[in-house]
mmCIF file of C-alpha atoms in Angstrom:
data_model
loop_
_atom_site.group_PDB
_atom_site.id
_atom_site.type_symbol
_atom_site.label_atom_id
_atom_site.label_comp_id
_atom_site.label_asym_id
_atom_site.label_seq_id
_atom_site.Cartn_x
_atom_site.Cartn_y
_atom_site.Cartn_z
ATOM 1 C CA MET A 1 5.624 11.208 -6.611
ATOM 2 C CA GLN A 2 9.504 11.492 -6.487
ATOM 3 C CA TYR A 3 11.936 8.625 -7.015
ATOM 4 C CA SER A 4 15.044 8.392 -5.012
ATOM 5 C CA GLY A 5 17.014 7.111 -7.773
ATOM 6 C CA GLU A 6 18.030 3.948 -6.319
ATOM 7 C CA THR A 7 17.903 0.784 -8.169
ATOM 8 C CA PHE A 8 16.910 -2.725 -7.230
ATOM 9 C CA PRO A 9 19.268 -5.050 -9.120
ATOM 10 C CA ASN A 10 18.452 -8.256 -6.908
ATOM 11 C CA VAL A 11 14.440 -7.801 -7.683
ATOM 12 C CA ARG A 12 12.725 -10.405 -9.754
ATOM 13 C CA ILE A 13 9.627 -9.305 -11.233
ATOM 14 C CA LEU A 14 7.317 -11.456 -13.780
ATOM 15 C CA VAL A 15 5.329 -9.523 -16.216
ATOM 16 C CA GLY A 16 2.057 -11.296 -17.345
ATOM 17 C CA GLU A 17 1.356 -9.383 -20.512
ATOM 18 C CA ASP A 18 0.820 -10.235 -24.124
ATOM 19 C CA SER A 19 0.601 -6.756 -25.563
ATOM 20 C CA ASN A 20 3.560 -5.894 -27.499
ATOM 21 C CA VAL A 21 3.050 -2.219 -26.780
ATOM 22 C CA PHE A 22 2.719 -2.409 -22.983
ATOM 23 C CA THR A 23 5.526 -4.829 -22.663
ATOM 24 C CA SER A 24 7.782 -2.802 -24.404
ATOM 25 C CA MET A 25 6.704 0.249 -22.213
ATOM 26 C CA ILE A 26 6.942 -1.704 -18.861
ATOM 27 C CA SER A 27 10.261 -3.119 -19.840
ATOM 28 C CA ALA A 28 11.892 0.328 -20.617
ATOM 29 C CA ARG A 29 10.371 2.265 -17.730
ATOM 30 C CA MET A 30 11.291 -0.215 -15.137
ATOM 31 C CA LYS A 31 14.915 -0.565 -16.454
ATOM 32 C CA GLU A 32 14.910 3.462 -16.452
ATOM 33 C CA LEU A 33 13.578 4.273 -13.244
ATOM 34 C CA LEU A 34 14.146 1.397 -10.702
ATOM 35 C CA GLY A 35 16.952 -0.416 -12.697
ATOM 36 C CA ILE A 36 15.011 -3.576 -12.848
ATOM 37 C CA ASP A 37 15.004 -6.140 -15.765
ATOM 38 C CA VAL A 38 11.590 -7.550 -15.744
ATOM 39 C CA GLU A 39 10.581 -10.919 -17.361
ATOM 40 C CA ILE A 40 8.165 -10.844 -19.712
ATOM 41 C CA CYS A 41 5.706 -13.778 -19.936
ATOM 42 C CA ARG A 42 3.367 -13.673 -22.989
ATOM 43 C CA THR A 43 1.341 -16.784 -22.046
ATOM 44 C CA PHE A 44 0.106 -18.755 -18.931
ATOM 45 C CA GLU A 45 2.730 -21.354 -20.067
ATOM 46 C CA ASP A 46 5.530 -18.664 -20.146
ATOM 47 C CA LEU A 47 4.430 -17.526 -16.558
ATOM 48 C CA GLN A 48 4.314 -21.248 -15.220
ATOM 49 C CA ALA A 49 7.586 -21.897 -16.868
ATOM 50 C CA ALA A 50 9.458 -18.598 -15.521
ATOM 51 C CA ASN A 51 8.368 -19.582 -12.031
ATOM 52 C CA GLU A 52 8.955 -23.188 -11.833
ATOM 53 C CA LEU A 53 12.111 -23.446 -13.844
ATOM 54 C CA SER A 54 14.246 -20.766 -11.637
ATOM 55 C CA ASP A 55 15.617 -21.388 -8.096
ATOM 56 C CA ASP A 56 15.228 -17.523 -7.593
ATOM 57 C CA ALA A 57 11.795 -16.676 -5.363
ATOM 58 C CA VAL A 58 9.756 -13.958 -7.373
ATOM 59 C CA THR A 59 9.563 -10.461 -5.645
ATOM 60 C CA LEU A 60 6.599 -9.582 -7.148
ATOM 61 C CA ALA A 61 4.205 -10.240 -10.106
ATOM 62 C CA ILE A 62 2.213 -7.929 -12.683
ATOM 63 C CA SER A 63 -0.180 -9.651 -14.589
ATOM 64 C CA ASN A 64 -3.088 -9.007 -16.672
ATOM 65 C CA ILE A 65 -6.229 -10.782 -15.764
ATOM 66 C CA ASN A 66 -6.595 -12.863 -18.699
ATOM 67 C CA LEU A 67 -3.613 -14.191 -20.623
ATOM 68 C CA PRO A 68 -3.243 -16.724 -23.800
ATOM 69 C CA GLY A 69 -3.934 -20.011 -22.122
ATOM 70 C CA ALA A 70 -5.570 -18.484 -19.161
ATOM 71 C CA GLU A 71 -8.718 -16.610 -20.500
ATOM 72 C CA ASN A 72 -10.640 -16.807 -17.131
ATOM 73 C CA GLY A 73 -8.407 -15.596 -14.760
ATOM 74 C CA GLU A 74 -6.275 -18.723 -14.062
ATOM 75 C CA ALA A 75 -2.737 -17.046 -14.121
ATOM 76 C CA LEU A 76 -4.002 -14.689 -11.190
ATOM 77 C CA GLU A 77 -5.302 -17.552 -9.242
ATOM 78 C CA TYR A 78 -2.159 -19.537 -9.840
ATOM 79 C CA LEU A 79 -0.096 -16.708 -8.683
ATOM 80 C CA VAL A 80 -2.215 -15.881 -5.677
ATOM 81 C CA ASP A 81 -2.139 -19.468 -4.539
ATOM 82 C CA LEU A 82 1.694 -19.304 -4.503
ATOM 83 C CA ASP A 83 1.843 -16.442 -2.056
ATOM 84 C CA VAL A 84 3.360 -14.241 -4.798
ATOM 85 C CA PRO A 85 2.276 -10.539 -4.445
ATOM 86 C CA VAL A 86 0.551 -9.521 -7.440
ATOM 87 C CA ILE A 87 -0.093 -6.008 -9.003
ATOM 88 C CA VAL A 88 -3.087 -6.622 -11.775
ATOM 89 C CA PHE A 89 -2.702 -4.588 -14.852
ATOM 90 C CA THR A 90 -5.799 -4.748 -16.684
ATOM 91 C CA GLY A 91 -8.048 -2.996 -19.330
ATOM 92 C CA THR A 92 -11.129 -5.016 -18.083
ATOM 93 C CA PHE A 93 -12.761 -3.441 -15.274
ATOM 94 C CA GLN A 94 -16.109 -3.709 -13.819
ATOM 95 C CA GLU A 95 -17.426 -2.962 -9.921
ATOM 96 C CA GLN A 96 -17.455 -6.861 -9.688
ATOM 97 C CA THR A 97 -14.272 -7.054 -10.914
ATOM 98 C CA ARG A 98 -13.017 -5.041 -8.590
ATOM 99 C CA GLU A 99 -14.274 -6.850 -5.496
ATOM 100 C CA LYS A 100 -13.221 -10.113 -6.941
ATOM 101 C CA LEU A 101 -9.696 -8.722 -7.066
ATOM 102 C CA LEU A 102 -9.338 -7.360 -3.824
ATOM 103 C CA ALA A 103 -10.853 -10.547 -2.445
ATOM 104 C CA GLN A 104 -7.853 -12.329 -3.554
ATOM 105 C CA ASP A 105 -5.767 -9.766 -1.361
ATOM 106 C CA ILE A 106 -3.873 -8.326 -4.443
ATOM 107 C CA VAL A 107 -1.422 -5.712 -3.655
ATOM 108 C CA ASP A 108 -2.899 -2.962 -6.024
ATOM 109 C CA TYR A 109 -4.594 -2.944 -9.538
ATOM 110 C CA ILE A 110 -3.782 -0.287 -12.421
ATOM 111 C CA LEU A 111 -6.155 0.175 -15.119
ATOM 112 C CA LYS A 112 -4.361 0.476 -18.669
ATOM 113 C CA ASP A 113 -6.972 2.873 -20.035
ATOM 114 C CA ASN A 114 -4.841 5.692 -20.249
ATOM 115 C CA ILE A 115 -1.264 7.105 -21.315
ATOM 116 C CA PHE A 116 -0.440 7.544 -17.579
ATOM 117 C CA ALA A 117 -1.076 3.812 -16.702
ATOM 118 C CA VAL A 118 2.533 2.437 -16.719
ATOM 119 C CA GLU A 119 3.654 5.593 -14.727
ATOM 120 C CA MET A 120 1.200 4.525 -12.201
ATOM 121 C CA LEU A 121 2.069 1.056 -12.308
ATOM 122 C CA CYS A 122 5.773 2.034 -11.972
ATOM 123 C CA GLU A 123 4.812 3.999 -9.001
ATOM 124 C CA SER A 124 2.815 1.039 -7.576
ATOM 125 C CA VAL A 125 5.812 -0.903 -7.889
ATOM 126 C CA TYR A 126 8.310 1.151 -6.433
ATOM 127 C CA ARG A 127 5.714 1.765 -3.397
ATOM 128 C CA PHE A 128 5.945 -1.954 -2.733
ATOM 129 C CA LEU A 129 9.672 -2.376 -2.801
ATOM 130 C CA THR A 130 10.048 0.360 -0.474
ATOM 131 C CA ASN A 131 7.216 0.296 1.755
ATOM 132 C CA HIS A 132 8.906 -1.888 4.291
ATOM 133 C CA ARG A 133 11.011 0.824 5.402
ATOM 134 C CA HIS A 134 7.811 2.769 6.956
ATOM 135 C CA HIS A 135 6.451 1.228 10.379
ATOM 136 C CA VAL A 136 2.836 1.790 10.982
ATOM 137 C CA LEU A 137 1.031 1.618 14.506
ATOM 138 C CA ILE A 138 -2.784 0.650 14.384
ATOM 139 C CA VAL A 139 -4.485 1.368 17.446
ATOM 140 C CA ASP A 140 -8.082 -0.262 18.073
ATOM 141 C CA ASP A 141 -9.979 -1.523 20.790
ATOM 142 C CA SER A 142 -11.961 -3.963 18.177
ATOM 143 C CA PRO A 143 -9.814 -6.980 17.100
ATOM 144 C CA THR A 144 -11.930 -7.037 14.074
ATOM 145 C CA ALA A 145 -10.857 -3.635 13.087
ATOM 146 C CA ARG A 146 -7.473 -4.106 13.836
ATOM 147 C CA ALA A 147 -6.920 -7.314 11.931
ATOM 148 C CA LEU A 148 -8.605 -5.683 8.741
ATOM 149 C CA LEU A 149 -6.385 -2.527 8.861
ATOM 150 C CA SER A 150 -3.248 -4.672 9.567
ATOM 151 C CA SER A 151 -4.030 -6.814 6.561
ATOM 152 C CA ARG A 152 -4.519 -4.074 4.349
ATOM 153 C CA LEU A 153 -1.014 -2.387 5.154
ATOM 154 C CA LYS A 154 0.774 -5.892 5.078
ATOM 155 C CA ARG A 155 -0.621 -6.282 1.752
ATOM 156 C CA TYR A 156 1.108 -3.311 0.667
ATOM 157 C CA ASN A 157 4.233 -4.452 2.215
ATOM 158 C CA PHE A 158 4.292 -1.909 5.228
ATOM 159 C CA ARG A 159 5.670 -3.105 8.695
ATOM 160 C CA VAL A 160 2.916 -3.178 10.958
ATOM 161 C CA SER A 161 2.375 -3.095 14.845
ATOM 162 C CA THR A 162 -0.976 -3.176 16.642
ATOM 163 C CA ALA A 163 -2.055 -1.934 19.927
ATOM 164 C CA ASP A 164 -5.939 -2.671 21.715
ATOM 165 C CA SER A 165 -5.823 0.751 23.685
ATOM 166 C CA GLY A 166 -3.910 4.018 23.634
ATOM 167 C CA ALA A 167 -2.176 3.306 26.735
ATOM 168 C CA LYS A 168 -0.490 0.212 24.806
ATOM 169 C CA ALA A 169 0.057 2.280 21.898
ATOM 170 C CA LEU A 170 2.220 4.829 23.795
ATOM 171 C CA GLU A 171 3.956 2.165 25.389
ATOM 172 C CA ILE A 172 4.890 0.676 21.810
ATOM 173 C CA LEU A 173 5.853 4.110 20.559
ATOM 174 C CA LYS A 174 8.085 4.695 23.314
ATOM 175 C CA ALA A 175 9.754 1.381 22.646
ATOM 176 C CA ASN A 176 9.746 1.860 18.773
ATOM 177 C CA SER A 177 11.135 5.224 17.748
ATOM 178 C CA ASP A 178 10.972 4.146 13.953
ATOM 179 C CA ILE A 179 7.025 4.189 13.800
ATOM 180 C CA GLY A 180 6.240 6.917 11.214
ATOM 181 C CA LEU A 181 2.279 6.521 11.174
ATOM 182 C CA VAL A 182 -0.077 6.151 13.716
ATOM 183 C CA VAL A 183 -3.709 5.095 12.174
ATOM 184 C CA THR A 184 -5.952 5.656 15.486
ATOM 185 C CA ASP A 185 -9.754 4.982 16.371
ATOM 186 C CA TYR A 186 -11.355 7.774 18.312
ATOM 187 C CA ASN A 187 -13.853 5.914 20.348
ATOM 188 C CA MET A 188 -11.585 3.706 22.722
ATOM 189 C CA PRO A 189 -12.266 3.155 26.828
ATOM 190 C CA ASP A 190 -9.035 4.396 28.385
ATOM 191 C CA VAL A 191 -7.385 6.811 26.208
ATOM 192 C CA ASP A 192 -9.537 7.834 23.384
ATOM 193 C CA GLY A 193 -8.040 8.864 20.166
ATOM 194 C CA PHE A 194 -8.209 12.585 20.950
ATOM 195 C CA GLU A 195 -6.344 12.320 24.144
ATOM 196 C CA LEU A 196 -3.693 9.754 22.323
ATOM 197 C CA THR A 197 -3.362 12.200 19.853
ATOM 198 C CA ARG A 198 -2.483 15.233 22.087
ATOM 199 C CA ARG A 199 0.020 12.817 24.418
ATOM 200 C CA ILE A 200 2.139 11.539 21.017
ATOM 201 C CA ARG A 201 2.396 15.395 20.024
ATOM 202 C CA GLY A 202 3.761 16.054 23.755
ATOM 203 C CA ALA A 203 6.656 13.802 22.326
ATOM 204 C CA ARG A 204 6.756 13.846 18.595
ATOM 205 C CA GLY A 205 5.846 16.251 16.098
ATOM 206 C CA SER A 206 4.379 16.177 12.738
ATOM 207 C CA HIS A 207 8.063 16.154 11.107
ATOM 208 C CA GLU A 208 8.762 13.167 13.067
ATOM 209 C CA LEU A 209 5.410 11.201 13.047
ATOM 210 C CA ARG A 210 1.888 11.561 11.205
ATOM 211 C CA ILE A 211 -1.261 10.634 12.771
ATOM 212 C CA ILE A 212 -4.632 9.496 10.667
ATOM 213 C CA GLY A 213 -7.916 9.335 12.680
ATOM 214 C CA VAL A 214 -10.643 7.242 12.029
ATOM 215 C CA SER A 215 -14.086 6.548 13.561
ATOM 216 C CA SER A 216 -17.570 5.182 12.695
ATOM 217 C CA SER A 217 -19.281 8.256 14.110
ATOM 218 C CA THR A 218 -21.739 10.189 11.940
ATOM 219 C CA ASN A 219 -20.421 13.557 13.859
ATOM 220 C CA ARG A 220 -18.421 15.085 11.088
ATOM 221 C CA LEU A 221 -16.930 17.584 13.529
ATOM 222 C CA LEU A 222 -14.618 14.849 14.834
ATOM 223 C CA SER A 223 -12.423 15.503 11.877
ATOM 224 C CA ALA A 224 -11.900 19.300 13.061
ATOM 225 C CA ARG A 225 -11.458 18.028 16.689
ATOM 226 C CA PHE A 226 -8.646 15.514 15.522
ATOM 227 C CA LEU A 227 -6.961 18.254 13.604
ATOM 228 C CA LYS A 228 -6.760 20.691 16.398
ATOM 229 C CA VAL A 229 -5.248 18.136 18.852
ATOM 230 C CA GLY A 230 -2.586 17.492 16.188
ATOM 231 C CA GLY A 231 -3.641 14.848 13.863
ATOM 232 C CA ASN A 232 -2.898 15.145 10.301
ATOM 233 C CA ASP A 233 -5.840 13.496 8.538
ATOM 234 C CA PHE A 234 -9.035 11.715 9.288
ATOM 235 C CA MET A 235 -11.259 9.358 7.846
ATOM 236 C CA LEU A 236 -14.801 8.342 8.534
ATOM 237 C CA ARG A 237 -15.652 4.613 8.342
ATOM 238 C CA PRO A 238 -16.666 2.934 6.219
ATOM 239 C CA PHE A 239 -13.893 3.642 3.713
ATOM 240 C CA ILE A 240 -12.672 1.710 0.477
ATOM 241 C CA ASP A 241 -8.952 0.237 0.294
ATOM 242 C CA GLU A 242 -8.100 2.600 -2.527
ATOM 243 C CA GLU A 243 -9.123 5.821 -0.524
ATOM 244 C CA PHE A 244 -7.135 4.554 2.772
ATOM 245 C CA TYR A 245 -4.106 3.574 0.702
ATOM 246 C CA CYS A 246 -3.948 6.911 -0.686
ATOM 247 C CA ARG A 247 -4.309 8.693 2.642
ATOM 248 C CA VAL A 248 -1.417 6.613 4.233
ATOM 249 C CA ASN A 249 0.823 7.250 1.076
ATOM 250 C CA GLN A 250 0.256 11.120 1.021
ATOM 251 C CA ASN A 251 1.090 11.312 4.726
ATOM 252 C CA LEU A 252 4.121 9.268 4.814
ATOM 253 C CA ASP A 253 5.446 11.012 1.506
ATOM 254 C CA THR A 254 4.745 14.157 3.403
ATOM 255 C CA LEU A 255 6.867 12.613 6.157
ATOM 256 C CA VAL A 256 9.813 11.848 3.735
ATOM 257 C CA GLN A 257 9.788 14.991 2.100
ATOM 258 C CA ILE A 258 10.086 16.754 5.576
ATOM 259 C CA LYS A 259 12.880 14.808 6.871
ATOM 260 C CA ALA A 260 14.658 15.314 3.405
ATOM 261 C CA ALA A 261 14.502 18.948 3.676
ATOM 262 C CA ASN A 262 15.518 18.871 7.088
ATOM 263 C CA GLY A 263 18.598 16.740 6.207
ATOM 264 C CA ARG A 264 19.611 19.152 3.895
ATOM 265 C CA LYS A 265 19.821 22.348 6.060
#
C-alpha cells in the first residue's frame, strides 16, 4: 500500500516483544513511516508498568502471544480486558490459535514468519490509525448479520452506520455524503440488493462510493448480476474475517486512489 507521508506524533503504541531483532526493526520502521516512537516492553511486567505508570492513554498495543512472565497468553488477556486495541505479532500459530485470537476481538494478527512481517505490521497499524476516516454503511434485514459485520468493522476502527432495509439505506446515504462504502445483502424484502445498488448508482458513481454485495445464496451468478448493476465486489457467505477485511481495504484503497487522481487533474 501507499503511505500518505503524514506522521502521528500524539499516538501512543506499546510493543510487547522480547526479540531484539524484531523490536529494533519495528522501532525503526514505525519511526520512519509514521513518525511514531513506540514503547518497547520486553516482559509482562514492563507492559503492565508502561500502562499503569502513565496517565496517557494507549492508542494501540502490538503484542506477542507469549512474553516473559506471561507464557500462557496473560499479556494479551490483560490488554483485551483493559479494552486496549491489540495487533498480535506472533510466530506461534495454528488454526485453534486463530480462532482463539479472533474470539478475543483483537484488531489483527501478523505472523512473524517471513522478512515482510514488519512491513505487514506497519501497514496494519497505519490502517488502524486512519480507518476512522472511512464511513461504511451496512445494509441487511437480519439483526444478527448487521451486528456481526458492524462489530468486525468497528474492531478495525471504521465509522459504521447500519440500515435494516434498502429504503432506510437510501435515507442514510442522502443524509451522509461522506459514506464511501456500502456493504449490502442481496435478499431483502422491500428493496433488494440489486435494486438498492441500481438506485445508488443513479446518484453516486464508483468514483464516489464503492459497493460490496453479500449473499448466503448458492447461486454463483449473483456476483455477475451485482457487478452488472453497478456493484464493485461480491462475497458469498459464510466468509472469514481476513477475506472480508481484505475486500473492504481493496475497495477503499481504490476509492482513495481515484479521489487522489481526480484531485491532481
